[in-house]
Short mmCIF file of C-alpha atoms in Angstrom, two decimals:
data_model
loop_
_atom_site.label_atom_id
_atom_site.label_comp_id
_atom_site.label_asym_id
_atom_site.label_seq_id
_atom_site.Cartn_x
_atom_site.Cartn_y
_atom_site.Cartn_z
CA UNK A 1 128.51 183.98 -94.47
CA UNK A 2 127.66 181.69 -91.54
CA UNK A 3 128.27 177.97 -91.90
CA UNK A 4 126.34 175.05 -90.51
CA UNK A 5 127.52 173.63 -87.21
CA UNK A 6 127.73 169.84 -86.82
CA UNK A 7 126.26 170.01 -83.30
CA UNK A 8 123.18 171.77 -84.67
CA UNK A 9 122.87 169.22 -87.47
CA UNK A 10 123.20 166.39 -84.96
CA UNK A 11 120.41 167.93 -82.90
CA UNK A 12 118.25 168.34 -86.00
CA UNK A 13 118.78 164.67 -86.93
CA UNK A 14 117.81 163.57 -83.42
CA UNK A 15 114.53 165.52 -83.63
CA UNK A 16 113.79 164.25 -87.15
CA UNK A 17 114.31 160.65 -86.03
CA UNK A 18 112.45 160.91 -82.74
CA UNK A 19 109.53 162.84 -84.22
CA UNK A 20 109.34 164.92 -81.03
CA UNK A 21 111.53 167.63 -79.55
CA UNK A 22 111.11 166.29 -76.02
CA UNK A 23 112.21 162.79 -77.02
CA UNK A 24 115.26 164.11 -78.85
CA UNK A 25 116.07 166.36 -75.92
CA UNK A 26 116.02 163.47 -73.46
CA UNK A 27 118.32 161.49 -75.71
CA UNK A 28 120.77 164.40 -75.94
CA UNK A 29 120.43 165.58 -72.34
CA UNK A 30 118.74 168.90 -73.22
CA UNK A 31 115.50 170.51 -72.14
CA UNK A 32 112.69 171.25 -74.60
CA UNK A 33 113.29 175.01 -74.68
CA UNK A 34 116.97 174.55 -75.59
CA UNK A 35 116.09 172.17 -78.40
CA UNK A 36 113.44 174.55 -79.76
CA UNK A 37 115.77 177.56 -79.56
CA UNK A 38 118.59 175.82 -81.42
CA UNK A 39 116.23 174.55 -84.11
CA UNK A 40 114.88 178.07 -84.61
CA UNK A 41 118.45 179.32 -84.94
CA UNK A 42 119.21 176.60 -87.50
CA UNK A 43 116.12 177.48 -89.53
CA UNK A 44 117.15 181.13 -89.52
CA UNK A 45 120.63 180.15 -90.69
CA UNK A 46 119.42 178.07 -93.66
CA UNK A 47 116.58 180.47 -94.44
CA UNK A 48 113.85 177.81 -94.51
CA UNK A 49 111.37 176.18 -92.16
CA UNK A 50 112.65 172.67 -91.52
CA UNK A 51 109.94 171.25 -89.28
CA UNK A 52 106.20 171.68 -88.90
CA UNK A 53 105.39 171.61 -85.18
CA UNK A 54 102.11 170.11 -84.00
CA UNK A 55 100.48 168.53 -80.94
CA UNK A 56 101.43 165.06 -82.18
CA UNK A 57 105.08 165.89 -82.79
CA UNK A 58 107.05 167.32 -85.70
CA UNK A 59 106.98 166.60 -89.41
CA UNK A 60 109.78 167.32 -91.86
CA UNK A 61 109.13 169.96 -94.48
CA UNK A 62 110.52 169.56 -97.98
CA UNK A 63 113.53 171.65 -96.96
CA UNK A 64 113.90 169.59 -93.80
CA UNK A 65 113.96 166.37 -95.78
CA UNK A 66 116.70 167.74 -98.01
CA UNK A 67 118.74 168.79 -94.98
CA UNK A 68 118.32 165.32 -93.43
CA UNK A 69 119.84 163.80 -96.57
CA UNK A 70 122.88 166.08 -96.32
CA UNK A 71 123.18 165.71 -92.54
CA UNK A 72 123.14 161.92 -92.70
CA UNK A 73 125.91 161.88 -95.27
CA UNK A 74 127.95 164.12 -92.97
CA UNK A 75 127.07 161.89 -90.01
CA UNK A 76 128.25 158.84 -91.92
CA UNK A 77 131.61 160.45 -92.65
CA UNK A 78 132.04 161.65 -89.07
CA UNK A 79 131.20 158.26 -87.61
CA UNK A 80 133.38 156.43 -90.14
CA UNK A 81 136.31 158.74 -89.40
CA UNK A 82 135.83 158.29 -85.66
CA UNK A 83 135.77 154.51 -86.02
CA UNK A 84 138.86 154.53 -88.25
CA UNK A 85 140.89 156.86 -86.08
CA UNK A 86 139.65 155.25 -82.88
CA UNK A 87 140.79 151.83 -83.99
CA UNK A 88 139.15 148.53 -83.20
CA UNK A 89 138.22 149.64 -79.66
CA UNK A 90 135.64 152.18 -80.90
CA UNK A 91 132.24 151.17 -79.46
CA UNK A 92 129.09 151.15 -81.55
CA UNK A 93 126.36 153.17 -79.90
CA UNK A 94 123.10 154.97 -80.60
CA UNK A 95 119.61 153.89 -81.55
CA UNK A 96 118.49 152.00 -84.66
CA UNK A 97 114.81 151.66 -85.48
CA UNK A 98 114.03 148.38 -87.21
CA UNK A 99 110.63 148.02 -88.91
CA UNK A 100 109.53 144.49 -89.75
CA UNK A 101 106.42 142.49 -90.55
CA UNK A 102 104.95 141.34 -87.26
CA UNK A 103 105.87 137.66 -87.47
CA UNK A 104 109.49 138.38 -88.41
CA UNK A 105 109.93 140.83 -85.56
CA UNK A 106 108.01 138.87 -82.92
CA UNK A 107 109.14 135.31 -83.58
CA UNK A 108 112.66 135.95 -84.90
CA UNK A 109 114.17 139.32 -83.99
CA UNK A 110 112.88 139.57 -80.42
CA UNK A 111 114.10 136.11 -79.30
CA UNK A 112 117.56 136.85 -80.77
CA UNK A 113 117.80 140.45 -79.51
CA UNK A 114 119.91 139.48 -76.50
CA UNK A 115 122.74 138.50 -78.85
CA UNK A 116 122.84 141.94 -80.41
CA UNK A 117 122.92 143.49 -76.95
CA UNK A 118 125.72 141.20 -75.83
CA UNK A 119 127.81 142.16 -78.85
CA UNK A 120 127.00 145.89 -78.76
CA UNK A 121 125.81 146.86 -75.27
CA UNK A 122 125.67 150.57 -76.14
CA UNK A 123 123.42 150.00 -79.15
CA UNK A 124 119.68 150.48 -78.64
CA UNK A 125 117.38 148.52 -80.94
CA UNK A 126 113.90 149.97 -81.48
CA UNK A 127 111.77 147.20 -82.99
CA UNK A 128 108.52 148.11 -84.76
CA UNK A 129 106.85 144.84 -85.85
CA UNK A 130 103.74 146.05 -87.66
CA UNK A 131 101.64 144.83 -90.62
CA UNK A 132 101.87 148.20 -92.38
CA UNK A 133 103.94 149.80 -95.09
CA UNK A 134 106.96 151.73 -93.85
CA UNK A 135 108.76 154.56 -95.63
CA UNK A 136 112.52 154.65 -95.26
CA UNK A 137 112.61 157.74 -97.47
CA UNK A 138 110.47 159.55 -94.87
CA UNK A 139 112.74 158.30 -92.03
CA UNK A 140 110.07 156.13 -90.43
CA UNK A 141 112.80 153.55 -89.78
CA UNK A 142 116.55 153.12 -90.19
CA UNK A 143 116.35 149.50 -91.37
CA UNK A 144 113.30 147.69 -92.72
CA UNK A 145 112.34 144.15 -93.55
CA UNK A 146 109.89 144.33 -96.44
CA UNK A 147 107.75 141.85 -98.34
CA UNK A 148 108.63 143.33 -101.72
CA UNK A 149 111.62 145.08 -103.24
CA UNK A 150 111.40 148.89 -103.24
CA UNK A 151 111.37 150.29 -106.77
CA UNK A 152 111.89 153.99 -106.05
CA UNK A 153 113.74 156.33 -103.74
CA UNK A 154 117.31 156.31 -102.40
CA UNK A 155 116.94 152.83 -100.92
CA UNK A 156 119.45 149.98 -100.93
CA UNK A 157 117.65 146.63 -100.80
CA UNK A 158 118.67 143.01 -101.09
CA UNK A 159 116.83 139.73 -100.91
CA UNK A 160 117.14 138.30 -97.40
CA UNK A 161 115.32 134.94 -97.45
CA UNK A 162 112.19 133.20 -98.71
CA UNK A 163 109.67 131.90 -96.19
CA UNK A 164 106.63 129.63 -96.16
CA UNK A 165 103.16 129.71 -94.63
CA UNK A 166 100.98 126.67 -94.06
CA UNK A 167 97.51 125.73 -92.90
CA UNK A 168 97.22 124.93 -89.19
CA UNK A 169 94.72 123.87 -86.55
CA UNK A 170 95.11 123.03 -82.89
CA UNK A 171 95.23 119.48 -81.57
CA UNK A 172 92.11 120.17 -79.53
CA UNK A 173 90.20 121.35 -82.62
CA UNK A 174 91.22 118.27 -84.59
CA UNK A 175 90.24 115.99 -81.71
CA UNK A 176 86.79 117.58 -81.70
CA UNK A 177 86.23 117.79 -85.48
CA UNK A 178 88.23 114.96 -86.99
CA UNK A 179 90.34 115.02 -90.16
CA UNK A 180 90.30 118.11 -92.39
CA UNK A 181 89.46 117.60 -96.06
CA UNK A 182 90.92 119.86 -98.75
CA UNK A 183 87.54 120.18 -100.49
CA UNK A 184 85.67 121.03 -97.28
CA UNK A 185 87.76 123.86 -95.84
CA UNK A 186 84.76 126.21 -95.92
CA UNK A 187 83.13 123.97 -93.29
CA UNK A 188 85.64 125.26 -90.75
CA UNK A 189 86.06 128.72 -89.20
CA UNK A 190 89.20 130.65 -90.12
CA UNK A 191 91.34 133.26 -88.39
CA UNK A 192 92.40 136.01 -90.79
CA UNK A 193 93.36 139.65 -91.23
CA UNK A 194 90.95 142.59 -91.36
CA UNK A 195 90.95 143.03 -95.12
CA UNK A 196 90.44 146.81 -94.99
CA UNK A 197 93.54 147.14 -92.78
CA UNK A 198 95.94 145.21 -95.01
CA UNK A 199 98.32 147.72 -96.61
CA UNK A 200 100.69 145.15 -98.09
CA UNK A 201 99.51 143.21 -101.17
CA UNK A 202 101.72 140.21 -100.31
CA UNK A 203 99.55 139.59 -97.23
CA UNK A 204 96.43 139.00 -99.31
CA UNK A 205 96.91 135.26 -99.73
CA UNK A 206 93.83 133.63 -98.18
CA UNK A 207 92.33 132.94 -101.62
CA UNK A 208 95.46 130.92 -102.45
CA UNK A 209 94.48 128.55 -99.65
CA UNK A 210 90.69 128.52 -99.96
CA UNK A 211 88.54 130.58 -102.30
CA UNK A 212 85.53 130.29 -99.98
CA UNK A 213 87.15 130.39 -96.54
CA UNK A 214 84.93 131.78 -93.78
CA UNK A 215 86.87 134.01 -91.34
CA UNK A 216 85.08 134.25 -88.00
CA UNK A 217 88.00 135.95 -86.22
CA UNK A 218 89.88 138.83 -87.81
CA UNK A 219 92.88 140.71 -86.48
CA UNK A 220 95.58 143.01 -87.80
CA UNK A 221 97.96 140.93 -85.68
CA UNK A 222 99.31 137.62 -87.02
CA UNK A 223 100.36 136.80 -83.44
CA UNK A 224 96.72 137.16 -82.38
CA UNK A 225 95.63 134.92 -85.26
CA UNK A 226 98.25 132.37 -84.19
CA UNK A 227 96.97 132.47 -80.61
CA UNK A 228 93.35 132.09 -81.71
CA UNK A 229 94.16 129.04 -83.84
CA UNK A 230 96.29 127.49 -81.09
CA UNK A 231 93.43 128.11 -78.67
CA UNK A 232 91.04 125.96 -80.73
CA UNK A 233 89.16 128.51 -82.85
CA UNK A 234 89.59 126.70 -86.16
CA UNK A 235 92.01 127.04 -89.08
CA UNK A 236 94.63 129.64 -89.90
CA UNK A 237 97.45 130.31 -92.35
CA UNK A 238 100.56 130.76 -90.23
CA UNK A 239 104.30 131.16 -90.67
CA UNK A 240 106.14 127.86 -90.49
CA UNK A 241 109.03 129.42 -88.55
CA UNK A 242 106.57 130.26 -85.75
CA UNK A 243 103.93 127.54 -85.95
CA UNK A 244 106.30 124.58 -86.14
CA UNK A 245 107.65 125.50 -82.69
CA UNK A 246 104.17 125.52 -81.12
CA UNK A 247 103.27 122.10 -79.65
CA UNK A 248 99.56 122.97 -79.72
CA UNK A 249 99.48 123.28 -83.51
CA UNK A 250 99.31 120.68 -86.29
CA UNK A 251 100.04 121.48 -89.91
CA UNK A 252 97.31 120.40 -92.34
CA UNK A 253 97.53 119.34 -95.99
CA UNK A 254 101.25 120.17 -96.35
CA UNK A 255 101.42 118.54 -99.79
CA UNK A 256 98.80 120.86 -101.27
CA UNK A 257 98.58 124.00 -99.11
CA UNK A 258 101.67 126.20 -98.93
CA UNK A 259 102.16 129.92 -99.53
CA UNK A 260 105.61 131.26 -100.35
CA UNK A 261 106.78 134.82 -99.88
CA UNK A 262 110.11 136.68 -99.56
CA UNK A 263 111.73 139.03 -97.09
CA UNK A 264 113.82 141.95 -98.35
CA UNK A 265 116.26 143.92 -96.21
CA UNK A 266 116.27 147.64 -96.99
CA UNK A 267 118.13 150.69 -95.69
CA UNK A 268 118.38 154.30 -96.77
CA UNK A 269 121.39 154.79 -99.04
CA UNK A 270 122.70 157.63 -96.87
CA UNK A 271 122.76 155.41 -93.78
CA UNK A 272 124.41 152.28 -95.10
CA UNK A 273 127.88 153.32 -93.86
CA UNK A 274 126.78 154.10 -90.31
CA UNK A 275 128.39 151.56 -87.94
CA UNK A 276 125.25 151.18 -85.84
CA UNK A 277 123.16 150.46 -88.95
CA UNK A 278 125.75 148.01 -90.27
CA UNK A 279 125.76 146.28 -86.88
CA UNK A 280 122.00 145.68 -87.08
CA UNK A 281 122.25 144.52 -90.69
CA UNK A 282 125.00 142.06 -89.77
CA UNK A 283 122.91 140.85 -86.83
CA UNK A 284 119.93 140.20 -89.11
CA UNK A 285 122.00 138.26 -91.63
CA UNK A 286 123.54 136.11 -88.87
CA UNK A 287 120.14 135.50 -87.29
CA UNK A 288 118.55 134.42 -90.57
CA UNK A 289 121.48 132.15 -91.43
CA UNK A 290 121.22 130.38 -88.08
CA UNK A 291 117.44 130.02 -88.37
CA UNK A 292 117.47 129.09 -92.08
CA UNK A 293 116.10 125.57 -91.51
CA UNK A 294 112.95 127.06 -89.94
CA UNK A 295 111.96 128.91 -93.11
#
């Protein structure tokens, strides 16, 4: 009976993570035909179709997902053994995809990314700061910052930090319109999300600020909302850790208007021992600790 080869499993993992054969091939230094041929051989060996091929890339089948779980456990042991036997000089390398809410990724991770690179120059961070739900179980990311704690699946999650949002306007808007009254917020235009595009319940907080707010500018991007408010559009509910650093913005009604939410750090249970994943997790903890006063 034939046994699985680690090189084939490593190739399969690369394709599963990249979502495309060509992308995985470039990463491994192989052409598309070689990748396809070896995957076909692997599928014949296990007796199941592992990937559905399509014009937009590949999708894991049920059998493919099961094999990913096994392959990542093997990968973790191989990498851990290499690091142990290689001693302290073993370099951390490879790619880690980090999915975050947009504000966390844009205003925190990106400005600190140079530190991760300085510490681990062979590590490639793939940052996906998007206002959408992400599935670690489906391998859409290696590490995720979430707004709620996952309640199902093989996910390891821990509370990272609480954060605050406040009501803001630009100095130019306040100069033109005067003081803002808590009982007259509906007199002012708001920047806000496109409600139909909000996948995460924790982002539906406008009613906590004003039950009759009138959004005149909507965007799936909190960075775009921030820019619109800073440009003089009107009012917006923005993250303190981003807005307090913007000299064009003034916080309004801080005693009465404040929204509190939490960030959770989550990884797939099979990946928690991978050195490259641990390196990113350690980086995130250090970053948050240093920036704690901004939250």
